[in-house]
Amino acid sequence: MTTELIPVADGGRIWAERAGDGPPLVLLHGSVHDSRLWDRVFATLARHRTVVRYDARGHGRSTPPTGPFRYEDDLLAVLDRFDFRTAGLVGLSMGGEVALDFALEHPERVRSLTLIAASAGGHEWPRSPETDAYAAARRGSVGRRTAELELALWASLGDRAPGFEVIEPMVRENAEAGAAAEKGHALDPAEDAVGGLDRIGVPTVVAVGDHDHPEIRVIADRLADGIPGARLEVVVGADHYLPLRAPGRLLELLLRIPQTSLSEGILTS
């Protein structure tokens, strides 16, 4: 395994870790997470694939933004840094939204999509007191309150289910910084993804936990119905933190992704 800091726009640096050999997979985390989200699947994936996980701008060990930026541009920088001509993208929540937007913008760079508990640009969420309170905490970059609401809303299986020992510190450490990154500098993609789902032309799996927020299931159904050939997988015993709650089932899904030869995925000199 190797780690490095990848240069991105405005002097920023993205922390990334690479391991393994074979067709590349790139793992994208959610909005108050970092690359620890993949702790329970990363090493096993590396026995079968080239796998990269990274901390999004303003999260984990990556630098905070100092000016306007796009998560999609940072993902492109990661692919270019590792000489990936194409890669499978695996994204959870905000990471799934970024992966979907990227696939619409750069279809030639994407080999497959795995959208886990994904959000999607253009989907209108219904109002509720809980989601309104969560949005207000994030807008105000109120770290402690954001973390409390994140754990209550999205980690619904609580502290007795697998993975909570990773979930809680990860959320508390990223809640304020992640909200500030999005509020202050993150730019929206050029189009709403839900209007372009029929243009996705790569193998796609849409995964959602059976204990996730009900609206995430609505989005999952919308993605699976709208993306040609997409397969919906409902994972038993998982909430929004599916990679930490049900890593074995996720590994089964990821290792079934159609493979290409090494030369098709990674540029060689």
C-alpha positions as a Markdown table, in Angstrom:
| # | Residue | x | y | z |
|---|---|---|---|---|
| 1 | Met | 0.0 | 0.0 | 0.0 |
| 2 | Thr | 1.2 | 3.5 | -0.8 |
| 3 | Thr | -0.1 | 6.9 | 0.2 |
| 4 | Glu | 0.4 | 10.3 | -1.3 |
| 5 | Leu | -0.8 | 13.9 | -1.4 |
| 6 | Ile | -2.2 | 14.7 | -4.9 |
| 7 | Pro | -2.1 | 18.4 | -6.1 |
| 8 | Val | -5.4 | 19.9 | -7.0 |
| 9 | Ala | -6.7 | 23.4 | -7.9 |
| 10 | Asp | -5.8 | 26.4 | -5.7 |
| 11 | Gly | -2.8 | 24.7 | -4.1 |
| 12 | Gly | -4.9 | 22.0 | -2.4 |
| 13 | Arg | -3.7 | 18.5 | -1.7 |
| 14 | Ile | -5.8 | 15.3 | -1.7 |
| 15 | Trp | -4.7 | 12.4 | 0.5 |
| 16 | Ala | -5.0 | 9.1 | -1.3 |
| 17 | Glu | -4.1 | 5.5 | -0.6 |
| 18 | Arg | -3.5 | 2.9 | -3.4 |
| 19 | Ala | -3.1 | -0.8 | -3.0 |
| 20 | Gly | -3.4 | -4.0 | -5.1 |
| 21 | Asp | -3.2 | -4.9 | -8.7 |
| 22 | Gly | -5.7 | -5.4 | -11.5 |
| 23 | Pro | -8.7 | -3.4 | -12.9 |
| 24 | Pro | -8.9 | -0.2 | -10.9 |
| 25 | Leu | -11.7 | 0.8 | -8.4 |
| 26 | Val | -11.9 | 4.2 | -6.8 |
| 27 | Leu | -13.8 | 4.6 | -3.6 |
| 28 | Leu | -15.6 | 7.9 | -2.7 |
| 29 | His | -17.0 | 8.6 | 0.7 |
| 30 | Gly | -19.9 | 10.8 | 1.9 |
| 31 | Ser | -20.2 | 14.3 | 3.2 |
| 32 | Val | -19.2 | 14.0 | 6.8 |
| 33 | His | -16.9 | 11.0 | 6.3 |
| 34 | Asp | -13.4 | 10.3 | 5.1 |
| 35 | Ser | -11.6 | 7.3 | 3.7 |
| 36 | Arg | -12.1 | 5.3 | 6.9 |
| 37 | Leu | -15.5 | 4.5 | 5.6 |
| 38 | Trp | -13.8 | 1.8 | 3.5 |
| 39 | Asp | -11.7 | 0.3 | 6.3 |
| 40 | Arg | -13.6 | -3.1 | 6.3 |
| 41 | Val | -13.4 | -3.7 | 2.6 |
| 42 | Phe | -10.2 | -2.0 | 1.4 |
| 43 | Ala | -7.6 | -4.7 | 2.1 |
| 44 | Thr | -9.8 | -7.5 | 0.7 |
| 45 | Leu | -10.5 | -5.5 | -2.5 |
| 46 | Ala | -6.8 | -5.0 | -2.9 |
| 47 | Arg | -6.3 | -8.7 | -3.3 |
| 48 | His | -8.3 | -8.6 | -6.5 |
| 49 | Arg | -8.2 | -5.1 | -7.9 |
| 50 | Thr | -6.1 | -1.9 | -7.9 |
| 51 | Val | -8.0 | 0.1 | -5.3 |
| 52 | Val | -7.8 | 3.7 | -4.4 |
| 53 | Arg | -9.5 | 5.5 | -1.6 |
| 54 | Tyr | -9.1 | 9.2 | -0.8 |
| 55 | Asp | -10.3 | 12.0 | 1.5 |
| 56 | Ala | -12.4 | 14.5 | -0.3 |
| 57 | Arg | -11.4 | 18.2 | -0.2 |
| 58 | Gly | -11.8 | 19.5 | 3.4 |
| 59 | His | -12.1 | 16.0 | 4.9 |
| 60 | Gly | -9.8 | 13.7 | 6.7 |
| 61 | Arg | -6.1 | 14.3 | 5.8 |
| 62 | Ser | -6.9 | 16.4 | 2.7 |
| 63 | Thr | -6.4 | 20.2 | 2.8 |
| 64 | Pro | -9.4 | 22.5 | 3.3 |
| 65 | Pro | -10.5 | 24.5 | 0.2 |
| 66 | Thr | -9.3 | 28.1 | -0.2 |
| 67 | Gly | -11.5 | 28.9 | -3.2 |
| 68 | Pro | -14.3 | 27.5 | -5.4 |
| 69 | Phe | -13.8 | 23.9 | -6.4 |
| 70 | Arg | -15.6 | 20.9 | -7.9 |
| 71 | Tyr | -15.5 | 17.4 | -6.4 |
| 72 | Glu | -15.7 | 16.1 | -9.9 |
| 73 | Asp | -12.5 | 17.9 | -10.9 |
| 74 | Asp | -10.7 | 16.5 | -7.8 |
| 75 | Leu | -11.8 | 13.0 | -8.8 |
| 76 | Leu | -10.4 | 13.6 | -12.3 |
| 77 | Ala | -7.1 | 14.7 | -10.7 |
| 78 | Val | -7.0 | 11.5 | -8.7 |
| 79 | Leu | -7.6 | 9.3 | -11.9 |
| 80 | Asp | -4.9 | 11.2 | -13.8 |
| 81 | Arg | -2.4 | 11.0 | -11.0 |
| 82 | Phe | -2.6 | 7.2 | -10.9 |
| 83 | Asp | -2.7 | 7.0 | -14.7 |
| 84 | Phe | -6.2 | 5.3 | -14.8 |
| 85 | Arg | -7.5 | 5.5 | -18.3 |
| 86 | Thr | -10.8 | 4.1 | -16.9 |
| 87 | Ala | -11.9 | 3.1 | -13.5 |
| 88 | Gly | -14.8 | 1.6 | -11.7 |
| 89 | Leu | -16.3 | 4.2 | -9.3 |
| 90 | Val | -17.8 | 3.2 | -6.0 |
| 91 | Gly | -19.5 | 6.1 | -4.1 |
| 92 | Leu | -21.6 | 6.4 | -1.0 |
| 93 | Ser | -24.1 | 9.2 | -0.4 |
| 94 | Met | -22.4 | 12.4 | -1.6 |
| 95 | Gly | -19.7 | 10.2 | -3.1 |
| 96 | Gly | -22.3 | 8.4 | -5.1 |
| 97 | Glu | -23.6 | 11.7 | -6.3 |
| 98 | Val | -20.1 | 12.8 | -7.4 |
| 99 | Ala | -19.5 | 9.5 | -9.1 |
| 100 | Leu | -22.8 | 9.8 | -11.0 |
| 101 | Asp | -22.1 | 13.4 | -12.0 |
| 102 | Phe | -18.6 | 12.5 | -13.1 |
| 103 | Ala | -19.9 | 9.6 | -15.3 |
| 104 | Leu | -22.2 | 12.0 | -17.1 |
| 105 | Glu | -19.4 | 14.5 | -17.6 |
| 106 | His | -16.6 | 12.1 | -18.4 |
| 107 | Pro | -18.2 | 8.9 | -19.7 |
| 108 | Glu | -15.0 | 7.8 | -21.4 |
| 109 | Arg | -13.2 | 7.6 | -18.0 |
| 110 | Val | -15.8 | 5.4 | -16.2 |
| 111 | Arg | -15.9 | 1.6 | -16.5 |
| 112 | Ser | -18.6 | 0.8 | -13.9 |
| 113 | Leu | -20.7 | 2.5 | -11.2 |
| 114 | Thr | -21.6 | 1.2 | -7.8 |
| 115 | Leu | -23.9 | 3.8 | -6.1 |
| 116 | Ile | -24.4 | 3.0 | -2.4 |
| 117 | Ala | -27.1 | 4.9 | -0.5 |
| 118 | Ala | -26.5 | 7.6 | -3.1 |
| 119 | Ser | -27.8 | 11.1 | -3.3 |
| 120 | Ala | -28.5 | 12.5 | -6.7 |
| 121 | Gly | -28.5 | 16.0 | -8.2 |
| 122 | Gly | -32.0 | 17.1 | -9.1 |
| 123 | His | -33.9 | 14.9 | -6.6 |
| 124 | Glu | -36.1 | 17.0 | -4.4 |
| 125 | Trp | -36.2 | 15.9 | -0.8 |
| 126 | Pro | -39.5 | 16.2 | 1.1 |
| 127 | Arg | -39.4 | 18.5 | 4.1 |
| 128 | Ser | -39.3 | 17.0 | 7.7 |
| 129 | Pro | -38.3 | 18.5 | 11.1 |
| 130 | Glu | -35.4 | 16.0 | 11.3 |
| 131 | Thr | -33.9 | 16.8 | 7.8 |
| 132 | Asp | -34.5 | 20.5 | 8.3 |
| 133 | Ala | -32.6 | 20.5 | 11.6 |
| 134 | Tyr | -29.8 | 18.5 | 10.0 |
| 135 | Ala | -29.6 | 20.9 | 7.0 |
| 136 | Ala | -29.6 | 23.9 | 9.4 |
| 137 | Ala | -26.7 | 22.5 | 11.4 |
| 138 | Arg | -24.7 | 21.9 | 8.3 |
| 139 | Arg | -25.4 | 25.4 | 6.9 |
| 140 | Gly | -24.2 | 26.8 | 10.2 |
| 141 | Ser | -21.1 | 24.5 | 10.3 |
| 142 | Val | -22.2 | 23.6 | 13.9 |
| 143 | Gly | -20.0 | 20.5 | 14.2 |
| 144 | Arg | -21.3 | 19.0 | 17.4 |
| 145 | Arg | -24.9 | 19.3 | 16.4 |
| 146 | Thr | -24.2 | 18.1 | 12.9 |
| 147 | Ala | -22.5 | 15.0 | 14.3 |
| 148 | Glu | -25.4 | 14.3 | 16.7 |
| 149 | Leu | -28.0 | 14.5 | 14.0 |
| 150 | Glu | -25.9 | 12.6 | 11.5 |
| 151 | Leu | -25.6 | 9.7 | 13.9 |
| 152 | Ala | -29.3 | 9.8 | 14.8 |
| 153 | Leu | -30.6 | 10.0 | 11.2 |
| 154 | Trp | -28.1 | 8.0 | 9.3 |
| 155 | Ala | -26.5 | 5.5 | 11.7 |
| 156 | Ser | -29.9 | 4.2 | 12.8 |
| 157 | Leu | -28.7 | 0.8 | 13.8 |
| 158 | Gly | -26.8 | 2.5 | 16.6 |
| 159 | Asp | -23.7 | 1.6 | 18.6 |
| 160 | Arg | -24.4 | -2.1 | 19.0 |
| 161 | Ala | -24.2 | -2.8 | 15.3 |
| 162 | Pro | -20.9 | -3.5 | 13.5 |
| 163 | Gly | -18.7 | -0.6 | 12.5 |
| 164 | Phe | -19.8 | 2.0 | 15.1 |
| 165 | Glu | -16.3 | 2.2 | 16.5 |
| 166 | Val | -15.2 | 3.7 | 13.2 |
| 167 | Ile | -18.4 | 5.6 | 12.4 |
| 168 | Glu | -18.6 | 7.8 | 15.5 |
| 169 | Pro | -15.1 | 9.3 | 15.6 |
| 170 | Met | -15.1 | 9.7 | 11.8 |
| 171 | Val | -18.4 | 11.6 | 11.9 |
| 172 | Arg | -17.4 | 13.8 | 14.8 |
| 173 | Glu | -14.0 | 14.7 | 13.3 |
| 174 | Asn | -15.4 | 15.6 | 9.9 |
| 175 | Ala | -18.8 | 17.1 | 10.7 |
| 176 | Glu | -17.7 | 20.7 | 11.0 |
| 177 | Ala | -14.9 | 20.6 | 8.4 |
| 178 | Gly | -17.0 | 18.8 | 5.8 |
| 179 | Ala | -19.9 | 21.2 | 6.1 |
| 180 | Ala | -17.6 | 24.2 | 5.9 |
| 181 | Ala | -16.0 | 22.9 | 2.7 |
| 182 | Glu | -19.4 | 22.5 | 1.0 |
| 183 | Lys | -20.9 | 25.7 | 2.3 |
| 184 | Gly | -17.9 | 27.9 | 1.5 |
| 185 | His | -16.5 | 26.6 | -1.8 |
| 186 | Ala | -18.1 | 23.5 | -3.4 |
| 187 | Leu | -19.6 | 24.2 | -6.8 |
| 188 | Asp | -22.7 | 22.4 | -8.1 |
| 189 | Pro | -22.3 | 20.2 | -11.3 |
| 190 | Ala | -23.4 | 21.7 | -14.6 |
| 191 | Glu | -26.6 | 19.6 | -14.8 |
| 192 | Asp | -29.0 | 17.7 | -12.6 |
| 193 | Ala | -28.1 | 14.0 | -12.8 |
| 194 | Val | -31.6 | 12.7 | -12.6 |
| 195 | Gly | -32.4 | 14.2 | -15.9 |
| 196 | Gly | -29.5 | 12.3 | -17.6 |
| 197 | Leu | -29.8 | 8.8 | -16.2 |
| 198 | Asp | -30.6 | 7.3 | -19.5 |
| 199 | Arg | -27.2 | 8.4 | -20.8 |
| 200 | Ile | -25.3 | 6.2 | -18.3 |
| 201 | Gly | -23.8 | 3.4 | -20.4 |
| 202 | Val | -21.7 | 1.4 | -18.0 |
| 203 | Pro | -22.6 | -1.6 | -15.7 |
| 204 | Thr | -24.3 | -0.1 | -12.7 |
| 205 | Val | -25.2 | -1.5 | -9.3 |
| 206 | Val | -27.4 | 0.5 | -6.9 |
| 207 | Ala | -27.1 | -0.6 | -3.3 |
| 208 | Val | -29.1 | 0.5 | -0.3 |
| 209 | Gly | -29.4 | -0.8 | 3.2 |
| 210 | Asp | -32.8 | -2.1 | 4.5 |
| 211 | His | -32.5 | 0.3 | 7.5 |
| 212 | Asp | -31.4 | 3.4 | 5.6 |
| 213 | His | -33.5 | 6.6 | 5.5 |
| 214 | Pro | -36.7 | 6.0 | 3.5 |
| 215 | Glu | -35.9 | 8.7 | 1.0 |
| 216 | Ile | -32.6 | 7.0 | 0.2 |
| 217 | Arg | -34.6 | 4.0 | -0.9 |
| 218 | Val | -36.8 | 6.3 | -3.1 |
| 219 | Ile | -33.6 | 7.7 | -4.7 |
| 220 | Ala | -32.2 | 4.1 | -5.2 |
| 221 | Asp | -35.4 | 3.1 | -7.0 |
| 222 | Arg | -35.2 | 6.1 | -9.2 |
| 223 | Leu | -31.6 | 5.4 | -10.1 |
| 224 | Ala | -32.2 | 1.7 | -10.7 |
| 225 | Asp | -35.3 | 2.5 | -12.9 |
| 226 | Gly | -33.6 | 5.3 | -14.8 |
| 227 | Ile | -30.1 | 3.9 | -15.6 |
| 228 | Pro | -30.2 | 1.4 | -18.4 |
| 229 | Gly | -29.5 | -2.1 | -17.1 |
| 230 | Ala | -28.9 | -1.0 | -13.5 |
| 231 | Arg | -29.4 | -3.6 | -10.8 |
| 232 | Leu | -30.9 | -2.8 | -7.4 |
| 233 | Glu | -29.5 | -4.6 | -4.4 |
| 234 | Val | -31.2 | -4.2 | -1.0 |
| 235 | Val | -28.7 | -5.2 | 1.7 |
| 236 | Val | -30.1 | -6.7 | 4.9 |
| 237 | Gly | -28.7 | -5.4 | 8.2 |
| 238 | Ala | -27.3 | -2.1 | 6.9 |
| 239 | Asp | -28.2 | 1.5 | 7.5 |
| 240 | His | -26.6 | 4.5 | 5.6 |
| 241 | Tyr | -23.1 | 3.2 | 6.6 |
| 242 | Leu | -23.4 | 0.1 | 4.5 |
| 243 | Pro | -19.6 | -0.5 | 3.9 |
| 244 | Leu | -19.0 | -0.7 | 7.7 |
| 245 | Arg | -22.3 | -2.4 | 8.6 |
| 246 | Ala | -22.3 | -5.2 | 6.0 |
| 247 | Pro | -18.8 | -5.3 | 4.4 |
| 248 | Gly | -19.1 | -9.0 | 3.4 |
| 249 | Arg | -22.2 | -8.4 | 1.2 |
| 250 | Leu | -20.6 | -5.3 | -0.3 |
| 251 | Leu | -17.5 | -7.2 | -1.2 |
| 252 | Glu | -19.6 | -9.8 | -3.0 |
| 253 | Leu | -21.2 | -7.0 | -5.0 |
| 254 | Leu | -18.0 | -5.3 | -5.9 |
| 255 | Leu | -16.1 | -8.4 | -6.9 |
| 256 | Arg | -18.9 | -9.3 | -9.3 |
| 257 | Ile | -18.3 | -6.1 | -11.3 |
| 258 | Pro | -17.3 | -7.1 | -14.9 |
| 259 | Gln | -13.5 | -7.0 | -15.2 |
| 260 | Thr | -11.3 | -5.6 | -18.0 |
| 261 | Ser | -7.7 | -6.4 | -18.6 |
| 262 | Leu | -5.1 | -4.4 | -16.7 |
| 263 | Ser | -4.0 | -2.6 | -19.9 |
| 264 | Glu | -7.5 | -1.3 | -20.4 |
| 265 | Gly | -7.7 | 0.3 | -17.0 |
| 266 | Ile | -4.2 | 1.6 | -16.3 |
| 267 | Leu | -2.0 | 3.7 | -18.6 |
| 268 | Thr | 1.5 | 2.3 | -19.1 |
| 269 | Ser | 4.5 | 4.2 | -20.4 |
